[in-house]
Amino acid sequence: MAPSPVTLSDRKEGREHETSVITKTRPKTQRPPLYKVLLLNDDYTPMEFVVHVLERFFGMSHAQAFEIMLTVHKRGLAVVGVFSFEVAETKVAQVMDFSRRHQHPLQCTMEKE
Ligand code: TYC
């Protein structure tokens, strides 16, 4: 909490002097925690489907999406974005729902950064 400016009165030789003390405060701002959204590799989801998911839900260009898909394919997983809790949760739900509806086992998770 910010200290408020205070006014001090002190008496000297019968005269009253007013002394103002102004304290500069740096308001403490709290950044919201961020969450990484991860895409996991599997042996069955078609590459084109993963590319489509990255374009559709993460706003990637085709080239970007293809590159990230290949990273997941080769390394097992990749961070596909960093978001607030609510946005990350929504992205994960969208990907999981879309994959399930297309009967692909693609997995998407989130973790605190
Ligand atoms: N490994 C999959 C295949 O060979 C492709 C794939 C890439 C699957 C990325 C999931 O998150 C993934 N068809």
Coordinates of C-alpha atoms and ligand atoms in Angstrom, one line a residue:
M1 CA 0.0 0.0 0.0
A2 CA 1.2 3.5 -0.9
P3 CA 2.0 5.8 2.0
S4 CA 0.1 9.0 1.7
P5 CA 1.9 12.3 1.8
V6 CA 2.0 13.7 5.3
T7 CA 2.0 17.2 6.6
L8 CA 4.0 17.9 9.8
S9 CA 3.4 20.9 11.9
D10 CA 6.2 22.0 14.3
R11 CA 6.3 25.0 16.5
K12 CA 9.5 27.2 16.6
E13 CA 9.7 30.5 18.4
G14 CA 6.0 30.9 18.4
R15 CA 5.8 30.6 14.6
E16 CA 4.3 27.6 12.9
H17 CA 6.2 26.1 10.1
E18 CA 4.5 23.6 7.8
T19 CA 6.8 20.9 6.4
S20 CA 5.5 18.7 3.7
V21 CA 7.0 15.3 3.2
I22 CA 6.2 13.7 -0.1
T23 CA 7.2 10.1 -0.5
K24 CA 7.6 8.8 -4.1
T25 CA 6.2 5.3 -4.3
R26 CA 6.6 2.7 -7.0
P27 CA 3.3 0.9 -7.1
K28 CA 3.9 -2.9 -7.0
T29 CA 2.3 -4.5 -10.0
Q30 CA 1.7 -8.2 -10.1
R31 CA 2.1 -9.9 -13.5
P32 CA -0.3 -12.8 -14.0
P33 CA 1.3 -16.2 -14.3
L34 CA 1.8 -17.5 -17.8
Y35 CA 1.2 -21.0 -19.0
K36 CA 3.0 -22.9 -21.8
V37 CA 0.7 -24.9 -24.1
L38 CA 2.5 -28.1 -25.3
L39 CA 1.7 -30.4 -28.2
L40 CA 2.7 -34.1 -27.8
N41 CA 3.8 -36.5 -30.5
D42 CA 2.1 -39.8 -31.2
D43 CA 2.4 -42.4 -33.9
Y44 CA -1.1 -42.1 -35.4
T45 CA -2.2 -38.5 -35.9
P46 CA -1.6 -37.5 -39.5
M47 CA 1.0 -34.7 -40.0
E48 CA -1.5 -32.6 -42.0
F49 CA -4.0 -32.8 -39.2
V50 CA -1.4 -31.4 -36.7
V51 CA -0.5 -28.6 -39.2
H52 CA -4.2 -27.7 -39.5
V53 CA -4.6 -27.6 -35.7
L54 CA -1.7 -25.2 -35.4
E55 CA -3.0 -22.9 -38.1
R56 CA -6.6 -23.0 -36.8
F57 CA -6.1 -22.6 -33.1
F58 CA -2.7 -20.9 -32.8
G59 CA -2.9 -18.6 -35.8
M60 CA 0.3 -19.9 -37.4
S61 CA 1.2 -19.6 -41.1
H62 CA 1.4 -22.9 -43.0
A63 CA 5.2 -22.8 -43.0
Q64 CA 5.3 -22.0 -39.2
A65 CA 2.8 -24.8 -38.5
F66 CA 4.7 -27.3 -40.6
E67 CA 8.0 -26.5 -38.8
I68 CA 6.5 -26.8 -35.3
M69 CA 4.7 -30.1 -36.3
L70 CA 8.1 -31.5 -37.5
T71 CA 9.7 -30.4 -34.2
V72 CA 7.0 -32.3 -32.2
H73 CA 7.4 -35.3 -34.5
K74 CA 11.2 -35.4 -34.1
R75 CA 11.6 -34.3 -30.4
G76 CA 8.4 -35.6 -28.9
L77 CA 6.8 -32.3 -27.9
A78 CA 7.0 -28.6 -28.4
V79 CA 5.7 -25.4 -26.8
V80 CA 3.2 -24.0 -29.3
G81 CA 2.4 -20.8 -27.3
V82 CA 2.4 -19.0 -23.9
F83 CA -0.8 -17.6 -22.6
S84 CA -2.8 -16.6 -19.5
F85 CA -4.4 -19.5 -17.6
E86 CA -7.8 -18.9 -19.1
V87 CA -6.5 -18.7 -22.7
A88 CA -4.2 -21.7 -22.3
E89 CA -7.1 -23.7 -20.9
T90 CA -9.3 -22.8 -23.8
K91 CA -6.7 -23.7 -26.4
V92 CA -6.1 -27.1 -24.8
A93 CA -9.8 -27.8 -24.7
Q94 CA -10.2 -26.7 -28.3
V95 CA -7.4 -29.0 -29.5
M96 CA -8.5 -31.9 -27.4
D97 CA -12.1 -31.6 -28.5
F98 CA -11.2 -31.1 -32.2
S99 CA -8.8 -34.1 -32.2
R100 CA -11.3 -36.4 -30.4
R101 CA -14.1 -35.4 -32.8
H102 CA -11.8 -36.5 -35.7
Q103 CA -10.8 -39.6 -33.8
H104 CA -7.1 -38.7 -33.5
P105 CA -5.2 -39.4 -30.3
L106 CA -3.4 -36.0 -30.5
Q107 CA -2.6 -34.7 -27.0
C108 CA -2.3 -31.1 -25.9
T109 CA -1.4 -30.0 -22.3
M110 CA -0.4 -26.9 -20.4
E111 CA 2.1 -26.2 -17.7
K112 CA 3.0 -23.1 -15.6
E113 CA 5.9 -21.3 -17.1
Ligands
TYC1 N1 4.2 -38.6 -35.5 C1 3.0 -38.3 -36.3 C2 3.1 -39.1 -37.6 O1 4.2 -39.6 -37.9 C3 2.9 -36.9 -36.7 C4 2.6 -36.0 -35.4 C5 3.3 -34.8 -35.3 C6 1.7 -36.4 -34.5 C7 3.0 -34.0 -34.2 C8 1.4 -35.6 -33.4 O2 1.8 -33.6 -32.2 C9 2.1 -34.4 -33.2 N2 2.1 -39.3 -38.3

